mmCIF file of C-alpha atoms and ligand atoms in Angstrom:
data_model
loop_
_atom_site.group_PDB
_atom_site.id
_atom_site.type_symbol
_atom_site.label_atom_id
_atom_site.label_comp_id
_atom_site.label_asym_id
_atom_site.label_seq_id
_atom_site.Cartn_x
_atom_site.Cartn_y
_atom_site.Cartn_z
ATOM 1 C CA MET A 1 4.978 -3.364 40.831
ATOM 2 C CA THR A 2 4.215 -5.977 37.893
ATOM 3 C CA GLU A 3 6.200 -5.638 34.871
ATOM 4 C CA THR A 4 3.896 -6.053 31.830
ATOM 5 C CA THR A 5 5.411 -6.631 28.372
ATOM 6 C CA GLU A 6 3.507 -5.505 25.922
ATOM 7 C CA THR A 7 4.415 -6.062 21.889
ATOM 8 C CA TYR A 8 2.545 -3.760 19.230
ATOM 9 C CA ASP A 9 2.435 -4.364 15.686
ATOM 10 C CA LEU A 10 0.040 -1.982 14.071
ATOM 11 C CA HIS A 11 0.792 -2.076 10.511
ATOM 12 C CA CYS A 12 0.493 -5.483 8.291
ATOM 13 C CA HIS A 13 -1.222 -6.951 5.430
ATOM 14 C CA SER A 14 -3.517 -9.914 4.791
ATOM 15 C CA THR A 15 -5.005 -11.560 1.766
ATOM 16 C CA ALA A 16 -7.900 -8.711 1.823
ATOM 17 C CA SER A 17 -4.989 -6.672 -0.196
ATOM 18 C CA ASP A 18 -1.467 -7.937 -0.748
ATOM 19 C CA GLY A 19 -0.795 -9.705 1.947
ATOM 20 C CA SER A 20 -0.118 -13.860 1.680
ATOM 21 C CA LEU A 21 -1.516 -14.824 4.821
ATOM 22 C CA THR A 22 -5.402 -14.898 5.367
ATOM 23 C CA PRO A 23 -6.626 -12.620 8.228
ATOM 24 C CA THR A 24 -7.018 -15.621 10.627
ATOM 25 C CA GLU A 25 -3.333 -16.911 9.379
ATOM 26 C CA LEU A 26 -1.712 -13.577 10.067
ATOM 27 C CA VAL A 27 -3.470 -13.443 13.749
ATOM 28 C CA ALA A 28 -2.056 -17.038 14.304
ATOM 29 C CA ARG A 29 1.319 -15.980 13.552
ATOM 30 C CA ALA A 30 1.346 -12.567 15.076
ATOM 31 C CA LYS A 31 0.413 -14.811 18.537
ATOM 32 C CA GLU A 32 2.928 -16.915 17.496
ATOM 33 C CA MET A 33 5.677 -14.060 17.467
ATOM 34 C CA GLY A 34 4.731 -12.403 20.909
ATOM 35 C CA VAL A 35 2.300 -9.769 19.439
ATOM 36 C CA THR A 36 -0.296 -8.746 22.249
ATOM 37 C CA THR A 37 -1.928 -5.759 20.481
ATOM 38 C CA LEU A 38 -2.383 -6.109 16.788
ATOM 39 C CA ALA A 39 -3.846 -3.881 13.991
ATOM 40 C CA LEU A 40 -4.534 -5.226 10.145
ATOM 41 C CA THR A 41 -3.816 -2.333 7.807
ATOM 42 C CA ASP A 42 -4.668 -3.398 4.301
ATOM 43 C CA HIS A 43 -4.558 -1.278 1.509
ATOM 44 C CA ASP A 44 -7.913 0.622 0.823
ATOM 45 C CA THR A 45 -10.123 -2.145 2.451
ATOM 46 C CA LEU A 46 -11.774 -3.353 5.432
ATOM 47 C CA ALA A 47 -12.673 -6.464 4.158
ATOM 48 C CA GLY A 48 -10.382 -8.340 6.814
ATOM 49 C CA GLN A 49 -11.113 -6.495 9.858
ATOM 50 C CA GLN A 50 -14.078 -8.717 11.322
ATOM 51 C CA GLU A 51 -12.169 -12.316 10.627
ATOM 52 C CA ALA A 52 -8.752 -10.558 11.887
ATOM 53 C CA LYS A 53 -10.801 -9.590 15.012
ATOM 54 C CA HIS A 54 -12.679 -12.819 15.862
ATOM 55 C CA ALA A 55 -9.464 -14.559 15.392
ATOM 56 C CA ALA A 56 -7.375 -12.104 17.624
ATOM 57 C CA LEU A 57 -10.389 -12.438 20.284
ATOM 58 C CA SER A 58 -9.993 -16.506 20.197
ATOM 59 C CA ASN A 59 -6.410 -15.849 20.826
ATOM 60 C CA ALA A 60 -6.613 -13.474 23.490
ATOM 61 C CA MET A 61 -4.799 -10.754 21.943
ATOM 62 C CA THR A 62 -6.187 -7.213 21.613
ATOM 63 C CA PHE A 63 -7.108 -6.253 18.038
ATOM 64 C CA ILE A 64 -7.293 -2.461 16.693
ATOM 65 C CA ASN A 65 -9.348 -1.865 13.706
ATOM 66 C CA GLY A 66 -7.018 -0.266 10.926
ATOM 67 C CA ILE A 67 -6.596 0.795 7.240
ATOM 68 C CA GLU A 68 -3.636 1.777 5.193
ATOM 69 C CA VAL A 69 -5.075 4.465 2.557
ATOM 70 C CA SER A 70 -3.670 5.611 -0.452
ATOM 71 C CA THR A 71 -3.384 9.494 -0.519
ATOM 72 C CA VAL A 72 -1.809 12.308 -2.803
ATOM 73 C CA TRP A 73 -0.407 15.659 -1.612
ATOM 74 C CA GLU A 74 0.886 18.064 -3.744
ATOM 75 C CA ASN A 75 1.200 15.142 -6.740
ATOM 76 C CA LYS A 76 3.192 12.900 -4.717
ATOM 77 C CA SER A 77 1.344 9.768 -3.048
ATOM 78 C CA PHE A 78 1.549 8.881 0.428
ATOM 79 C CA HIS A 79 0.390 6.098 2.714
ATOM 80 C CA ILE A 80 -1.593 7.068 5.800
ATOM 81 C CA VAL A 81 -2.596 4.462 8.542
ATOM 82 C CA GLY A 82 -6.195 4.676 10.428
ATOM 83 C CA LEU A 83 -6.188 3.031 13.347
ATOM 84 C CA ASN A 84 -8.991 2.571 15.990
ATOM 85 C CA ILE A 85 -11.569 3.427 13.385
ATOM 86 C CA ASN A 86 -15.395 2.540 13.502
ATOM 87 C CA LEU A 87 -15.564 -0.074 10.631
ATOM 88 C CA GLU A 88 -19.273 0.941 9.896
ATOM 89 C CA HIS A 89 -18.775 4.843 9.310
ATOM 90 C CA SER A 90 -20.456 5.644 6.181
ATOM 91 C CA GLU A 91 -18.017 8.509 5.075
ATOM 92 C CA LEU A 92 -14.817 6.144 5.572
ATOM 93 C CA ASN A 93 -16.638 3.382 3.575
ATOM 94 C CA SER A 94 -17.531 5.278 0.820
ATOM 95 C CA GLY A 95 -14.308 7.001 0.540
ATOM 96 C CA ILE A 96 -12.614 3.472 0.281
ATOM 97 C CA LYS A 97 -15.298 2.296 -2.209
ATOM 98 C CA LYS A 98 -13.883 5.078 -4.845
ATOM 99 C CA LEU A 99 -10.189 3.677 -4.176
ATOM 100 C CA GLN A 100 -11.340 0.584 -4.915
ATOM 101 C CA ALA A 101 -12.725 1.656 -7.803
ATOM 102 C CA LEU A 102 -9.956 3.433 -8.917
ATOM 103 C CA ARG A 103 -7.790 0.347 -8.213
ATOM 104 C CA GLU A 104 -10.102 -1.661 -10.616
ATOM 105 C CA GLN A 105 -9.440 0.635 -13.395
ATOM 106 C CA ARG A 106 -5.526 0.918 -12.958
ATOM 107 C CA VAL A 107 -5.378 -3.001 -12.834
ATOM 108 C CA LYS A 108 -6.657 -3.104 -16.537
ATOM 109 C CA LYS A 109 -4.386 -0.084 -17.665
ATOM 110 C CA ILE A 110 -1.229 -1.708 -15.789
ATOM 111 C CA ALA A 111 -1.822 -4.974 -17.777
ATOM 112 C CA LEU A 112 -2.173 -3.341 -21.025
ATOM 113 C CA LYS A 113 1.263 -1.648 -20.019
ATOM 114 C CA LEU A 114 2.821 -4.793 -19.632
ATOM 115 C CA GLU A 115 1.179 -6.312 -22.755
ATOM 116 C CA GLN A 116 3.044 -3.676 -24.498
ATOM 117 C CA GLN A 117 6.126 -4.839 -23.342
ATOM 118 C CA SER A 118 5.242 -8.015 -24.661
ATOM 119 C CA ILE A 119 4.131 -9.581 -21.103
ATOM 120 C CA ALA A 120 0.560 -11.059 -21.560
ATOM 121 C CA GLY A 121 -1.667 -12.445 -19.212
ATOM 122 C CA SER A 122 -1.540 -10.581 -16.232
ATOM 123 C CA TYR A 123 -4.871 -9.244 -15.767
ATOM 124 C CA ASP A 124 -6.403 -12.657 -15.804
ATOM 125 C CA ALA A 125 -3.544 -13.667 -13.185
ATOM 126 C CA VAL A 126 -3.683 -11.077 -10.701
ATOM 127 C CA ILE A 127 -7.639 -11.204 -10.755
ATOM 128 C CA LYS A 128 -7.540 -14.980 -9.995
ATOM 129 C CA ALA A 129 -4.595 -14.488 -7.396
ATOM 130 C CA THR A 130 -6.513 -11.923 -5.546
ATOM 131 C CA LYS A 131 -9.470 -13.789 -5.069
ATOM 132 C CA GLY A 132 -11.756 -10.596 -4.810
ATOM 133 C CA GLY A 133 -9.299 -8.751 -2.551
ATOM 134 C CA VAL A 134 -8.113 -5.458 -3.369
ATOM 135 C CA VAL A 135 -5.601 -5.627 -6.252
ATOM 136 C CA THR A 136 -2.156 -3.858 -6.002
ATOM 137 C CA ARG A 137 0.934 -3.606 -7.644
ATOM 138 C CA THR A 138 2.526 -6.578 -5.021
ATOM 139 C CA HIS A 139 0.126 -8.911 -7.334
ATOM 140 C CA PHE A 140 1.732 -7.627 -10.599
ATOM 141 C CA ALA A 141 5.324 -8.070 -9.132
ATOM 142 C CA ASP A 142 4.109 -11.493 -8.110
ATOM 143 C CA TYR A 143 3.322 -12.521 -11.773
ATOM 144 C CA LEU A 144 6.354 -11.186 -13.169
ATOM 145 C CA LEU A 145 8.140 -13.087 -11.074
ATOM 146 C CA ALA A 146 6.429 -16.416 -11.363
ATOM 147 C CA GLN A 147 6.708 -15.830 -15.254
ATOM 148 C CA ASN A 148 10.242 -15.437 -14.735
ATOM 149 C CA GLN A 149 9.899 -11.859 -16.288
ATOM 150 C CA VAL A 150 12.258 -10.723 -13.258
ATOM 151 C CA SER A 151 14.453 -12.445 -10.714
ATOM 152 C CA THR A 152 12.964 -10.398 -7.672
ATOM 153 C CA LYS A 153 10.055 -8.540 -6.525
ATOM 154 C CA GLN A 154 12.177 -5.522 -6.364
ATOM 155 C CA GLU A 155 13.518 -5.889 -9.873
ATOM 156 C CA ALA A 156 9.898 -5.957 -11.115
ATOM 157 C CA PHE A 157 9.417 -2.476 -9.535
ATOM 158 C CA SER A 158 12.457 -0.961 -10.750
ATOM 159 C CA ARG A 159 12.014 -2.201 -14.181
ATOM 160 C CA TYR A 160 8.291 -2.371 -14.733
ATOM 161 C CA LEU A 161 5.987 -1.083 -11.710
ATOM 162 C CA GLY A 162 7.796 1.726 -10.326
ATOM 163 C CA GLN A 163 7.289 5.484 -10.846
ATOM 164 C CA GLY A 164 8.544 6.640 -14.630
ATOM 165 C CA LYS A 165 8.521 2.866 -15.256
ATOM 166 C CA PRO A 166 7.023 1.218 -18.804
ATOM 167 C CA ALA A 167 3.781 -0.037 -16.749
ATOM 168 C CA PHE A 168 3.691 2.635 -13.913
ATOM 169 C CA VAL A 169 0.264 4.255 -14.196
ATOM 170 C CA ALA A 170 -0.064 7.315 -12.643
ATOM 171 C CA THR A 171 -3.316 7.603 -10.149
ATOM 172 C CA ILE A 172 -5.012 10.194 -8.092
ATOM 173 C CA TRP A 173 -5.329 8.672 -4.999
ATOM 174 C CA ALA A 174 -7.645 10.187 -2.160
ATOM 175 C CA ASP A 175 -6.614 13.761 -1.099
ATOM 176 C CA LEU A 176 -4.611 13.660 2.034
ATOM 177 C CA CYS A 177 -7.190 15.917 3.342
ATOM 178 C CA ASP A 178 -10.122 13.876 2.494
ATOM 179 C CA ALA A 179 -8.383 10.627 3.888
ATOM 180 C CA ILE A 180 -7.243 12.394 7.267
ATOM 181 C CA ALA A 181 -11.199 13.398 7.641
ATOM 182 C CA TRP A 182 -12.550 10.303 6.894
ATOM 183 C CA ILE A 183 -10.571 8.740 9.695
ATOM 184 C CA ASN A 184 -11.069 11.274 12.059
ATOM 185 C CA HIS A 185 -15.228 11.225 11.490
ATOM 186 C CA ALA A 186 -15.003 7.671 11.773
ATOM 187 C CA GLY A 187 -13.339 8.104 15.633
ATOM 188 C CA GLY A 188 -9.527 6.952 14.586
ATOM 189 C CA VAL A 189 -6.521 8.275 14.431
ATOM 190 C CA ALA A 190 -4.212 9.230 11.034
ATOM 191 C CA VAL A 191 -0.585 8.085 10.947
ATOM 192 C CA VAL A 192 2.215 8.932 8.112
ATOM 193 C CA ALA A 193 3.253 4.997 7.178
ATOM 194 C CA HIS A 194 6.805 4.838 6.792
ATOM 195 C CA PRO A 195 7.988 8.354 6.590
ATOM 196 C CA LEU A 196 11.302 7.485 5.036
ATOM 197 C CA GLN A 197 9.871 5.153 2.058
ATOM 198 C CA TYR A 198 9.259 8.537 0.195
ATOM 199 C CA LYS A 199 12.695 9.505 -0.177
ATOM 200 C CA MET A 200 11.651 13.127 0.533
ATOM 201 C CA THR A 201 13.942 16.059 1.139
ATOM 202 C CA GLU A 202 14.170 17.661 4.330
ATOM 203 C CA SER A 203 12.003 20.544 2.891
ATOM 204 C CA TRP A 204 9.612 18.229 1.408
ATOM 205 C CA MET A 205 9.329 16.248 4.851
ATOM 206 C CA ARG A 206 8.955 19.855 6.585
ATOM 207 C CA ARG A 207 5.884 20.850 4.451
ATOM 208 C CA PHE A 208 4.288 17.602 4.459
ATOM 209 C CA LEU A 209 4.555 16.847 8.309
ATOM 210 C CA LEU A 210 3.255 20.626 8.771
ATOM 211 C CA ALA A 211 0.396 19.802 6.348
ATOM 212 C CA PHE A 212 -0.504 16.465 7.944
ATOM 213 C CA LYS A 213 -0.747 17.853 11.496
ATOM 214 C CA GLU A 214 -2.431 20.992 10.242
ATOM 215 C CA LEU A 215 -5.013 18.627 8.470
ATOM 216 C CA GLY A 216 -5.841 16.521 11.560
ATOM 217 C CA GLY A 217 -3.099 14.131 11.427
ATOM 218 C CA SER A 218 -2.309 12.901 14.749
ATOM 219 C CA GLY A 219 1.012 10.368 14.473
ATOM 220 C CA ILE A 220 3.708 9.213 12.523
ATOM 221 C CA GLU A 221 5.677 5.498 12.221
ATOM 222 C CA VAL A 222 8.719 5.880 14.179
ATOM 223 C CA VAL A 223 9.581 2.133 14.486
ATOM 224 C CA THR A 224 8.826 0.203 11.187
ATOM 225 C CA GLY A 225 10.067 -3.497 10.335
ATOM 226 C CA ARG A 226 13.039 -2.196 8.265
ATOM 227 C CA SER A 227 14.127 0.568 10.793
ATOM 228 C CA HIS A 228 17.818 0.915 11.749
ATOM 229 C CA ASN A 229 18.446 2.791 15.128
ATOM 230 C CA ALA A 230 19.483 6.267 13.003
ATOM 231 C CA GLU A 231 16.201 5.952 11.248
ATOM 232 C CA ILE A 232 14.548 5.620 14.591
ATOM 233 C CA ASN A 233 16.243 8.772 15.938
ATOM 234 C CA ARG A 234 15.627 10.585 12.802
ATOM 235 C CA THR A 235 11.636 9.902 12.939
ATOM 236 C CA LEU A 236 11.455 10.349 16.407
ATOM 237 C CA HIS A 237 12.790 13.736 15.765
ATOM 238 C CA TYR A 238 10.054 14.653 13.414
ATOM 239 C CA ALA A 239 7.740 13.359 15.894
ATOM 240 C CA GLU A 240 8.569 15.561 18.564
ATOM 241 C CA LYS A 241 9.292 18.625 16.176
ATOM 242 C CA TYR A 242 5.660 18.198 14.826
ATOM 243 C CA GLY A 243 3.946 17.087 17.797
ATOM 244 C CA LEU A 244 3.104 13.887 16.382
ATOM 245 C CA ALA A 245 2.484 10.505 18.270
ATOM 246 C CA ALA A 246 4.491 7.415 17.931
ATOM 247 C CA SER A 247 3.371 4.421 15.973
ATOM 248 C CA VAL A 248 5.165 1.232 15.653
ATOM 249 C CA GLY A 249 4.400 -1.191 12.802
ATOM 250 C CA SER A 250 6.445 -4.143 10.872
ATOM 251 C CA ASP A 251 4.292 -3.500 7.456
ATOM 252 C CA PHE A 252 4.469 -7.239 7.337
ATOM 253 C CA HIS A 253 3.152 -8.818 3.928
ATOM 254 C CA THR A 254 4.243 -12.251 3.788
ATOM 255 C CA PRO A 255 6.373 -15.068 5.426
ATOM 256 C CA ASN A 256 8.711 -15.409 2.211
ATOM 257 C CA ASP A 257 10.074 -12.132 2.920
ATOM 258 C CA SER A 258 12.303 -13.408 5.982
ATOM 259 C CA SER A 259 13.681 -9.720 6.406
ATOM 260 C CA ILE A 260 10.178 -8.619 8.005
ATOM 261 C CA GLU A 261 8.218 -10.550 10.752
ATOM 262 C CA LEU A 262 5.260 -9.565 12.343
ATOM 263 C CA GLY A 263 6.408 -7.804 16.103
ATOM 264 C CA ARG A 264 9.755 -8.330 15.524
ATOM 265 C CA LEU A 265 10.215 -4.249 15.803
ATOM 266 C CA LEU A 266 13.296 -2.336 17.686
ATOM 267 C CA PRO A 267 11.825 -0.669 21.022
ATOM 268 C CA LEU A 268 10.052 2.711 20.691
ATOM 269 C CA PRO A 269 12.039 5.242 22.583
ATOM 270 C CA LYS A 270 10.636 6.474 26.015
ATOM 271 C CA ASN A 271 10.486 10.320 25.400
ATOM 272 C CA ILE A 272 7.686 10.069 23.004
ATOM 273 C CA THR A 273 3.638 9.500 23.217
ATOM 274 C CA PRO A 274 3.217 6.332 21.836
ATOM 275 C CA ILE A 275 -0.222 6.381 19.655
ATOM 276 C CA TRP A 276 -1.884 4.038 21.648
ATOM 277 C CA GLU A 277 -2.364 6.810 24.203
ATOM 278 C CA LEU A 278 -4.713 8.342 21.854
ATOM 279 C CA PHE A 279 -7.051 5.253 21.257
HETATM 280 P P1 AMP B 1 -0.204 0.066 -4.733
HETATM 281 O O1 AMP B 1 -0.474 0.409 -3.712
HETATM 282 O O2 AMP B 1 -1.057 -0.982 -5.863
HETATM 283 O O3 AMP B 1 0.609 0.710 -5.609
HETATM 284 O O4 AMP B 1 1.192 -1.323 -4.384
HETATM 285 C C1 AMP B 1 1.926 -0.612 -3.635
HETATM 286 C C2 AMP B 1 2.486 -1.943 -2.695
HETATM 287 O O5 AMP B 1 3.761 -2.433 -3.503
HETATM 288 C C3 AMP B 1 3.033 -1.505 -1.529
HETATM 289 O O6 AMP B 1 2.323 -1.671 -0.118
HETATM 290 C C4 AMP B 1 4.568 -2.495 -1.303
HETATM 291 O O7 AMP B 1 3.387 -3.604 -0.574
HETATM 292 C C5 AMP B 1 4.625 -3.147 -2.786
HETATM 293 N N1 AMP B 1 5.678 -2.379 -3.403
HETATM 294 C C6 AMP B 1 6.051 -1.256 -3.517
HETATM 295 N N2 AMP B 1 7.178 -0.597 -3.848
HETATM 296 C C7 AMP B 1 8.056 -1.930 -3.548
HETATM 297 C C8 AMP B 1 9.549 -2.382 -3.942
HETATM 298 N N3 AMP B 1 10.164 -1.556 -4.430
HETATM 299 N N4 AMP B 1 9.617 -3.608 -3.809
HETATM 300 C C9 AMP B 1 8.681 -4.516 -3.360
HETATM 301 N N5 AMP B 1 7.251 -4.086 -2.800
HETATM 302 C C10 AMP B 1 6.956 -2.917 -3.193
HETATM 303 MN MN1 MN B 2 1.431 -3.477 0.018
HETATM 304 MN MN1 MN B 3 2.634 1.564 2.707
HETATM 305 MN MN1 MN B 4 1.710 -1.428 4.330
#
């Protein structure tokens, strides 16, 4: 029997949203890191997919079409990764177009709120920095850092951009139900991104995962770039309890964050269905 060592990374970002590498550079780095199957999952956009797919093919890597959709359920926002989607599907494309419009409106509102905090110039700076890509709070955090308004990106969120902070703009993203439907109708599978990042109580988690499954969700990220063993065990338990397949993804954004690397993920426990079995 021949042993194959596959390395999956099914969650990362490029310059099409808030990553710092172009899709081509990202794929080259993934290859260097030993990734054999990659999904690029930019926020609310498919703009980087063709370039990444092309680069992956020339590097003899398997590429899975992907996206990370901003959603809302019971007034709380959740990120849902869509994997193995048809890029041409019209319902998915018109859905994310609305999210992109919401993001464009939000950029102006965030910039205004920063001006009220005596921080000028953010609008022009983030538009310039994104070069036509989707604008996210990460771009504002980069600007605050560059202007020495904060000393870390984390501080940009805890002082200005995070929920309840002076430059936070509440946004009604896609309904969870709609986002799952777009992904499923586009032939893909919907996966809960970084489930422990929402700081949910156990009862919220239970209600959320029941709803997610009921609405047609298929998987949950069991291993992320930040996971420790205890966290993997906790999410594994959720996957088993709610009948969800397990996904793995670093959520890599930039080589400047030395704590997260493409393909650098703890192993997925053996006793769970991996999400790629559903592709
Ligand atoms: P948005 O979708 O525009 O609200 O931006 C969300 C993005 O901001 C996430 O995908 C992360 O990349 C980044 N982000 C959110 N919270 C933090 C944080 N506390 N520290 C660093 N980056 C963050
Ligand atoms: Mn991001
Ligand atoms: Mn996310
Ligand atoms: Mn992400």
